Structure formats: C-alpha cells, structure tokens
Short mmCIF file of N, CA and C in Angstrom, two decimals:
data_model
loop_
_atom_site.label_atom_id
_atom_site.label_comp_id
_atom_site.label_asym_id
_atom_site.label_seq_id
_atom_site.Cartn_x
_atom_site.Cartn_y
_atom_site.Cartn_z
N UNK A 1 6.04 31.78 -58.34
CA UNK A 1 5.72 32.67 -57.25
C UNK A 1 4.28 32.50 -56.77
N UNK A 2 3.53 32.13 -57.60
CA UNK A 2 1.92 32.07 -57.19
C UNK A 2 1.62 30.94 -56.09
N UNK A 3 2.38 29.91 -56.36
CA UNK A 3 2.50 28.44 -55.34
C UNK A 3 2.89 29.14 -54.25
N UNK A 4 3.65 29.44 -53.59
CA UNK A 4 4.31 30.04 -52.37
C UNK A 4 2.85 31.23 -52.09
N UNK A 5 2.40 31.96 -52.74
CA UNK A 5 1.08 32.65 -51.95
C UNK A 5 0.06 31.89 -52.01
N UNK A 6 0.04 30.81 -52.48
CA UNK A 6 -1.46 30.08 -52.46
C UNK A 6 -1.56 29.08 -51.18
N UNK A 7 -0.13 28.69 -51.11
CA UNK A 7 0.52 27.86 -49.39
C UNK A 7 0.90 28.90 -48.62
N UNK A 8 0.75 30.26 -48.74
CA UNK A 8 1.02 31.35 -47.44
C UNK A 8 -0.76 31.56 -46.91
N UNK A 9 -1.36 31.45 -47.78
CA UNK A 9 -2.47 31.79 -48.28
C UNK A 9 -3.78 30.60 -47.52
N UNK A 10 -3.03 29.65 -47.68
CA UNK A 10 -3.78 28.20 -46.91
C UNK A 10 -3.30 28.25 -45.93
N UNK A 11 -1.83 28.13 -45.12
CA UNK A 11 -1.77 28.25 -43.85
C UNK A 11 -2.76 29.35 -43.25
N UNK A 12 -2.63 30.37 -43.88
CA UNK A 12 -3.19 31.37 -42.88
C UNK A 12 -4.57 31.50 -42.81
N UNK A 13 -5.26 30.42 -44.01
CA UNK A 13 -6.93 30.43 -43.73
C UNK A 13 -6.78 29.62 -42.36
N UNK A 14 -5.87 27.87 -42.61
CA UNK A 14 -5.74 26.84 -41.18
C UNK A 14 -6.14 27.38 -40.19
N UNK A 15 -4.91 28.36 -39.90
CA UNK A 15 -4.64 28.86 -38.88
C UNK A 15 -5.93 30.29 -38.11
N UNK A 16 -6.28 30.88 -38.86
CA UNK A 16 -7.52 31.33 -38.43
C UNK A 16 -8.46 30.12 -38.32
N UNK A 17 -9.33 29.13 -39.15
CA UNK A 17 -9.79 28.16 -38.96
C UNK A 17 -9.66 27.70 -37.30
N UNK A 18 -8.66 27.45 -36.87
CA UNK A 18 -8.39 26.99 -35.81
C UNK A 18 -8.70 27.95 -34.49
N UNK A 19 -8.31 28.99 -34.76
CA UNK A 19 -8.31 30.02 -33.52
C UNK A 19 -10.43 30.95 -33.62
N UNK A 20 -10.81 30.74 -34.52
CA UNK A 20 -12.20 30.57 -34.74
C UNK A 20 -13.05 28.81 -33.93
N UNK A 21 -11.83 28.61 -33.68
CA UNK A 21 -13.17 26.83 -33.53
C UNK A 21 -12.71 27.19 -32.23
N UNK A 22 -11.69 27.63 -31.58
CA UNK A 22 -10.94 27.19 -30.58
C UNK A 22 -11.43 27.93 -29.30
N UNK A 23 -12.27 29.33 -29.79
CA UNK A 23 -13.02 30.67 -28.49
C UNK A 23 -14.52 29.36 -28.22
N UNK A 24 -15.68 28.92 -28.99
CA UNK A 24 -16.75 28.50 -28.72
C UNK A 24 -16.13 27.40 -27.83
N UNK A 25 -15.34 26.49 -28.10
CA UNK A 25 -15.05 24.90 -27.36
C UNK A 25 -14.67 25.65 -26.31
N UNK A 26 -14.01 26.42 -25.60
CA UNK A 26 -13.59 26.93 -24.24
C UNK A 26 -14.99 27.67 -23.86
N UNK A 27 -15.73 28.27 -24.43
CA UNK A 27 -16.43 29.20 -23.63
C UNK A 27 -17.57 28.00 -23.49
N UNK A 28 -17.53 27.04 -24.15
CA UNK A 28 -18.76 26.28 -23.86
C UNK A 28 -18.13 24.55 -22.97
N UNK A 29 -17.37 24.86 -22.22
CA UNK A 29 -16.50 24.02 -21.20
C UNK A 29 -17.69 23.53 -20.54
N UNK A 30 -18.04 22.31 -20.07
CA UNK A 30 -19.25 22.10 -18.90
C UNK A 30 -18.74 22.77 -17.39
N UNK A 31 -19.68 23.05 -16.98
CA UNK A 31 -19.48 23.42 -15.42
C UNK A 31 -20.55 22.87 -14.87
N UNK A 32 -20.20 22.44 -13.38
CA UNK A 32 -20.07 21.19 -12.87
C UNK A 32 -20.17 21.79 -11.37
N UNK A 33 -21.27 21.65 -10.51
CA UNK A 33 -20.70 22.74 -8.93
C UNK A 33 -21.73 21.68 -8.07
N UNK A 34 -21.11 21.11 -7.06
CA UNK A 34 -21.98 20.90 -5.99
C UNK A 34 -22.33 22.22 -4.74
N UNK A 35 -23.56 22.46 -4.54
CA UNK A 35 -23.71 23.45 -3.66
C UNK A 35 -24.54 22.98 -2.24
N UNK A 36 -23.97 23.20 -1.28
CA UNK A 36 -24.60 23.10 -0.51
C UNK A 36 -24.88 24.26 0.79
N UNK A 37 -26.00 23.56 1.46
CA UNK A 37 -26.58 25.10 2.00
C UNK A 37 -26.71 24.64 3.49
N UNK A 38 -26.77 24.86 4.64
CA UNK A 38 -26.93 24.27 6.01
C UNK A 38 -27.26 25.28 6.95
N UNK A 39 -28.54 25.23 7.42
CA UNK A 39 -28.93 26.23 8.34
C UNK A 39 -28.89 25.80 9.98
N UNK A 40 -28.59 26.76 10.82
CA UNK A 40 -28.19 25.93 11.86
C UNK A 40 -29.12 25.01 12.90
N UNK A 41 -28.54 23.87 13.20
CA UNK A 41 -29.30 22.88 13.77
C UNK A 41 -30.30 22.01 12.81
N UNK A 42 -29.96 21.72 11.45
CA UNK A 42 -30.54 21.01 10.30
C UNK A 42 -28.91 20.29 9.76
N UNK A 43 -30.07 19.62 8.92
CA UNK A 43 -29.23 18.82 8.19
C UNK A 43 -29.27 19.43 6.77
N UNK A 44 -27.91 19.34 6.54
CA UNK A 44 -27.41 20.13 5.16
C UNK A 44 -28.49 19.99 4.36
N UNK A 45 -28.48 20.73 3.09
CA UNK A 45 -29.34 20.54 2.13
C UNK A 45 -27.76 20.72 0.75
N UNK A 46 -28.32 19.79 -0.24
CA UNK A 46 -26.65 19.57 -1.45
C UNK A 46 -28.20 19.35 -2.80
N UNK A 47 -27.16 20.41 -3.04
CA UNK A 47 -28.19 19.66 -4.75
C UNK A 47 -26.93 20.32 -5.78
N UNK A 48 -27.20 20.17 -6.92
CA UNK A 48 -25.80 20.13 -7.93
C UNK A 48 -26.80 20.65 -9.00
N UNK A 49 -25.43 21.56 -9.39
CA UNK A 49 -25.97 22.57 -10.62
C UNK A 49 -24.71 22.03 -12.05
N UNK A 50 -25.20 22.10 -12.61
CA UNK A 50 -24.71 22.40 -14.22
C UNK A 50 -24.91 23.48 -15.37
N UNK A 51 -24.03 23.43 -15.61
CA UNK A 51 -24.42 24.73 -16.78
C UNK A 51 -23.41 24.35 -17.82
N UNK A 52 -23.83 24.51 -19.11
CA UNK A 52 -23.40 24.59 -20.72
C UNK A 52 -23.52 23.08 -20.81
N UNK A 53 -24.31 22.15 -20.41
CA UNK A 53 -25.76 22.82 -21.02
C UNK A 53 -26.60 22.60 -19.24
N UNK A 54 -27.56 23.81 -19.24
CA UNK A 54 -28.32 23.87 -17.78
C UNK A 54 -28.78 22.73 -17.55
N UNK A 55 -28.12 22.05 -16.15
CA UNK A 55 -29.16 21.18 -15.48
C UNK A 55 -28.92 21.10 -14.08
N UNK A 56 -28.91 19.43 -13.95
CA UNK A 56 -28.67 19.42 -12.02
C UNK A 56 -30.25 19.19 -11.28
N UNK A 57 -29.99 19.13 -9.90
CA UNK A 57 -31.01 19.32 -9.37
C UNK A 57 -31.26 20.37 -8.82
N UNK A 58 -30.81 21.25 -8.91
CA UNK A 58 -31.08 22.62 -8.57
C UNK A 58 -32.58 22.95 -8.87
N UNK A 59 -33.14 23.54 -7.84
CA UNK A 59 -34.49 23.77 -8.19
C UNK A 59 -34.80 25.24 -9.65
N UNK A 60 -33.32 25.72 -9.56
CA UNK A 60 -34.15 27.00 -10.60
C UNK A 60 -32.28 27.31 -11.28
N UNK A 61 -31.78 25.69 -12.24
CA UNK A 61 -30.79 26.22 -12.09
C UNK A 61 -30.26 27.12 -13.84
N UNK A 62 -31.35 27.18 -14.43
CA UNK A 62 -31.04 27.96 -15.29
C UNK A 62 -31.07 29.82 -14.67
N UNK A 63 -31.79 30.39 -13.92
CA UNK A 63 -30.96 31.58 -13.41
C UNK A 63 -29.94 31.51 -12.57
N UNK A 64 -29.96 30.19 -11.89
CA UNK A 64 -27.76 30.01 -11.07
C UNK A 64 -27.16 30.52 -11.95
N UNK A 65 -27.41 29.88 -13.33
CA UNK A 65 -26.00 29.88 -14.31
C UNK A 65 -25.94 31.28 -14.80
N UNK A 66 -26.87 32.02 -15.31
CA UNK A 66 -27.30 33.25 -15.55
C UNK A 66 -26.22 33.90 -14.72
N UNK A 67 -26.46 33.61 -13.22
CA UNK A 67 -26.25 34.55 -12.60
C UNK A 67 -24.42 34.56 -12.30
N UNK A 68 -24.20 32.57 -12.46
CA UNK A 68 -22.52 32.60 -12.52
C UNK A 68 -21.96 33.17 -13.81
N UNK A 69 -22.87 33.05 -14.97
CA UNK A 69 -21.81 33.65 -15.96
C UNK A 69 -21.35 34.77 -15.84
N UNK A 70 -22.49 35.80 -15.23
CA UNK A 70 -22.40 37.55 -15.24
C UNK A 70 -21.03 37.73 -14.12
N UNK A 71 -20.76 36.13 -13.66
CA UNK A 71 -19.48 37.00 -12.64
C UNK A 71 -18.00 36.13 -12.88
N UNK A 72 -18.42 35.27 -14.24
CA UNK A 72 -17.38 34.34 -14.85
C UNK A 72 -17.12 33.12 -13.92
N UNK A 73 -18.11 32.80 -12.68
CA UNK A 73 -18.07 31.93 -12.03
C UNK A 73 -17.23 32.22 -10.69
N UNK A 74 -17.12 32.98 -10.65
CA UNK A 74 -16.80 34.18 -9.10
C UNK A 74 -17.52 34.12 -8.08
N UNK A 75 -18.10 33.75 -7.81
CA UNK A 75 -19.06 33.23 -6.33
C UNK A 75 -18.92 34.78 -5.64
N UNK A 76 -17.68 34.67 -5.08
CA UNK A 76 -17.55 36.00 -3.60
C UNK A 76 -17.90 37.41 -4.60
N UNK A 77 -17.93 37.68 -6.16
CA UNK A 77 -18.26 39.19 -6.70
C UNK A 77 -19.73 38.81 -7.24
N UNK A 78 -20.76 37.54 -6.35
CA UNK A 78 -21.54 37.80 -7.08
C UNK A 78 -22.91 38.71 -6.61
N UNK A 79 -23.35 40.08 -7.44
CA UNK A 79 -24.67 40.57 -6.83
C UNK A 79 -25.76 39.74 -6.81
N UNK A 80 -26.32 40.43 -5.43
CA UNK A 80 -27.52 40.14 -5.27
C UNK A 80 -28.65 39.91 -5.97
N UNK A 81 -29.82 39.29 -6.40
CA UNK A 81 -30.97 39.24 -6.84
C UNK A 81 -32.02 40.53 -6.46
N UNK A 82 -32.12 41.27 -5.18
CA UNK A 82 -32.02 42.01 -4.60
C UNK A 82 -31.83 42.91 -3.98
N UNK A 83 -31.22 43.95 -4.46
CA UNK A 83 -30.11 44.68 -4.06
C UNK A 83 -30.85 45.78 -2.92
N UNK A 84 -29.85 45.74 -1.88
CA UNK A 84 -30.08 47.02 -0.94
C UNK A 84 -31.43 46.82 -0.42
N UNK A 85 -31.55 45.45 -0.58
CA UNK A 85 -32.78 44.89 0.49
C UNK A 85 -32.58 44.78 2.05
N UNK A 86 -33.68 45.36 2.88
CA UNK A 86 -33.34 45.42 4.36
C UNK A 86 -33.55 44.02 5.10
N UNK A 87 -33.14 43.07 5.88
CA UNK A 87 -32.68 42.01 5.95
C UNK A 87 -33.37 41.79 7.93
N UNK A 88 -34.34 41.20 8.21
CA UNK A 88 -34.69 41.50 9.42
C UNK A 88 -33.69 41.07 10.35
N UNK A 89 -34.07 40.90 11.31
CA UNK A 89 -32.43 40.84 12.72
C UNK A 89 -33.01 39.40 13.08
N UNK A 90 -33.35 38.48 12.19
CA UNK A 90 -33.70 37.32 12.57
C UNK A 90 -32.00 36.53 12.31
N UNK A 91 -31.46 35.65 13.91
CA UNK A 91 -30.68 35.54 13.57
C UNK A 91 -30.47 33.35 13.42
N UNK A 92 -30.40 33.20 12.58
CA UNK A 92 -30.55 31.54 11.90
C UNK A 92 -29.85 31.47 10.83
N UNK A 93 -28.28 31.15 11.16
CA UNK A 93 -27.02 31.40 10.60
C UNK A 93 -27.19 29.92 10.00
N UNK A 94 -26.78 30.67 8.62
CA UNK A 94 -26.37 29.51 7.25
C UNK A 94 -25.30 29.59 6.54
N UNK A 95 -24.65 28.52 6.77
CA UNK A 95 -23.46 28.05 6.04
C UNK A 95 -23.38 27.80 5.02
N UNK A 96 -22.91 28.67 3.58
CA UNK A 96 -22.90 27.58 2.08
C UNK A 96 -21.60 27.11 1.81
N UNK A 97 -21.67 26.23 0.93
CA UNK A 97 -20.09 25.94 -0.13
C UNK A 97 -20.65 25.92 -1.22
N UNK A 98 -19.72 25.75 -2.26
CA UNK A 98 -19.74 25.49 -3.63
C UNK A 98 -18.20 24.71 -3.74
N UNK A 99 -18.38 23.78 -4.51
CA UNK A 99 -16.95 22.89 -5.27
C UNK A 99 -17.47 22.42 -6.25
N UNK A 100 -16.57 22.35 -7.16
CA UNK A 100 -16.58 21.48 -8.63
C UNK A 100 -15.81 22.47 -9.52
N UNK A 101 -16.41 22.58 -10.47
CA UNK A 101 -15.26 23.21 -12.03
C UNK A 101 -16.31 24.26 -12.59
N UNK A 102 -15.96 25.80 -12.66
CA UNK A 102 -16.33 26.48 -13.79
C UNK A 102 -15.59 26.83 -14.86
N UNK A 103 -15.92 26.34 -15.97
CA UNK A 103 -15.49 26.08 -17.77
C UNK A 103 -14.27 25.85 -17.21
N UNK A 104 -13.68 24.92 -16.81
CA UNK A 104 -12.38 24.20 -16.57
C UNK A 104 -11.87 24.91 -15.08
N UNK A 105 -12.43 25.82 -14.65
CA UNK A 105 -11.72 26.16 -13.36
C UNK A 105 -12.27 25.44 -12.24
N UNK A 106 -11.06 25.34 -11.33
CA UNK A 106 -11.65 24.85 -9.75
C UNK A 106 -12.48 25.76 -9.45
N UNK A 107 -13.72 25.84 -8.54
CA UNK A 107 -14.58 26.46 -7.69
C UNK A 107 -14.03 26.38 -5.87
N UNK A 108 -13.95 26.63 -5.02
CA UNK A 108 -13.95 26.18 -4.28
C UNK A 108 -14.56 27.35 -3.26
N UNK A 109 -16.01 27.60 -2.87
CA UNK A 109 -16.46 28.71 -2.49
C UNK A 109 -17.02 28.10 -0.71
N UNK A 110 -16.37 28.78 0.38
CA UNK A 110 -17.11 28.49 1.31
C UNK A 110 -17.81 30.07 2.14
N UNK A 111 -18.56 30.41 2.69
CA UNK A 111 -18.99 31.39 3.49
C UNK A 111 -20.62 31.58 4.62
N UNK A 112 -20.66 31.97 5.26
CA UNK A 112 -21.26 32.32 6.62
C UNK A 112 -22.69 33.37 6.86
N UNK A 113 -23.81 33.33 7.08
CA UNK A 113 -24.42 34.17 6.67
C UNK A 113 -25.59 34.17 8.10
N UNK A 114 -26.10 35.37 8.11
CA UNK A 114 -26.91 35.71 9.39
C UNK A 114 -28.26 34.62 9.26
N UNK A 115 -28.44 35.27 8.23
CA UNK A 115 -29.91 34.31 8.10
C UNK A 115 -30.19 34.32 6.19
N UNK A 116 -31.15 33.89 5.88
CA UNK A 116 -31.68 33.33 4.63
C UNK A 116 -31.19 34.95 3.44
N UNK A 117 -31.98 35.80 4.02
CA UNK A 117 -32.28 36.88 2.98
C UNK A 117 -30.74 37.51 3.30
N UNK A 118 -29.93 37.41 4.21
CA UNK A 118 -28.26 37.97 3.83
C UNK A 118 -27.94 37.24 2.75
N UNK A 119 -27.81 36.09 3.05
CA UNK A 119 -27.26 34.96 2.08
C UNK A 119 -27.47 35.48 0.28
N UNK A 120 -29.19 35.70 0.44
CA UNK A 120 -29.51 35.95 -0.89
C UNK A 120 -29.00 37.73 -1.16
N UNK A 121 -29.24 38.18 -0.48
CA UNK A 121 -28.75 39.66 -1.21
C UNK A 121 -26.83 39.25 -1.35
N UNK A 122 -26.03 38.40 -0.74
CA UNK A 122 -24.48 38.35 -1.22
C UNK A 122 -24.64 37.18 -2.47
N UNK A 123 -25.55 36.33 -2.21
CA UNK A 123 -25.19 35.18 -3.63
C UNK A 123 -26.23 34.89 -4.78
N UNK A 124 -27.10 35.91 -4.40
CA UNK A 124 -28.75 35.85 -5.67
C UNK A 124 -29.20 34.82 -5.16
N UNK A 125 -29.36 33.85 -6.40
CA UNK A 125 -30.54 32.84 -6.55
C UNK A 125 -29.38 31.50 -6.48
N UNK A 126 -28.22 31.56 -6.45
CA UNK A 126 -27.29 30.42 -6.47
C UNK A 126 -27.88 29.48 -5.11
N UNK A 127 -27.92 29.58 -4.07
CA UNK A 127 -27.67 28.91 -3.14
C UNK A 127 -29.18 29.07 -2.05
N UNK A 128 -30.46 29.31 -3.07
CA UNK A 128 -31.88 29.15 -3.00
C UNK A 128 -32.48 28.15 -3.32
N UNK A 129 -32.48 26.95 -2.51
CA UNK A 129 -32.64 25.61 -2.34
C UNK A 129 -32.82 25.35 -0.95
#
C-alpha cells in the first residue's frame, strides 16, 4: 500500500511542479508593438517598443510598458498620464496605431486625436515620441 501513495504522491508533486513553472513562462511572454504616431501634414514618426524584457526605440519605453501592463495591453482602457488635464483648442490632428503581440496576443490599435495633449491624456506616455 505505501508504493501506490508514494506514486500518488509523485504525480501530484509533477503535476503541481508543472502548473508552478507554467504562470511565470506566460506572464513573461515577449511583447513586441510597433507604434506609430503622424501629425497632420508630416511624415509619420514609428519607433518600436518591447517589453519582458524593456526595450525598442522608444524614447521612454520602460514607462510604455508600465503603463501597458496596468491595462494588460489594452490600448483603448488605457489612463492618462494626466488626468482631467485641460487640453487647449489648438487643432493639429494626430493619428496613432499600434500592431504587434502583447504576451502572445495580437495588438491591433488604431485612433484619431485633436492635437498632442488629447492624445496623451487617452494613451499616457505610450505614443510620446
């Protein structure tokens, strides 16, 4: 009888073993985003962010990632850097996207913005380049 709990006993260390290794390898997935930013009558501006582990050319992209994790890589729920900042009536409409993969998901973020400081109070510091 002791053999049969000592092999009930090892499967079930395995098997935790496994589901312990298995949360860090997913939560630490690379993510991967080209972003680009285009204000009107210019030529785009693209620089590329990474995160797990931070890089890219993003000028500041260790708070991007900061700021994608807090929304699981949600672009359209992400707050502002800023919040309930008043935004002048200057109007120099900018276009962003985002594409690539967060921790294995597609990204595919496009949207429209009056001028610089809208942009930043709907997307923070992501798309401040």
């Amino acid at each position: 009888m002791a053999i049969p709990r000592v092999l009930a006993g090892a499967v079930a260390l395995c098997a935790a073993a496994v589901c312990v290794t298995a949360v860090p390898a997913a939560a630490a997935m690379p993510s991967t985003l080209t972003l680009t930013a285009t204000t009107a009558g210019q030529a785009p501006h693209v620089v590329e962010l990474t995160c797990d582990p931070v890089g890219g050319t993003h000028p500041d992209a260790q708070l991007a990632c900061i700021q994608l994790a807090q929304v699981d890589g949600d672009i359209a729920t992400m707050p502002g850097t800023e919040a309930h900042i008043f935004c002048p009536m200057i109007f120099q409409s900018i276009k962003v996207s985002a594409t690539g993969l967060w921790r294995g998901r597609t990204v595919l973020f496009q949207d429209s913005y009056t001028n610089s400081c809208e942009r930043d109070n709907k997307t923070g510091n992501l798309f401040r380049f």
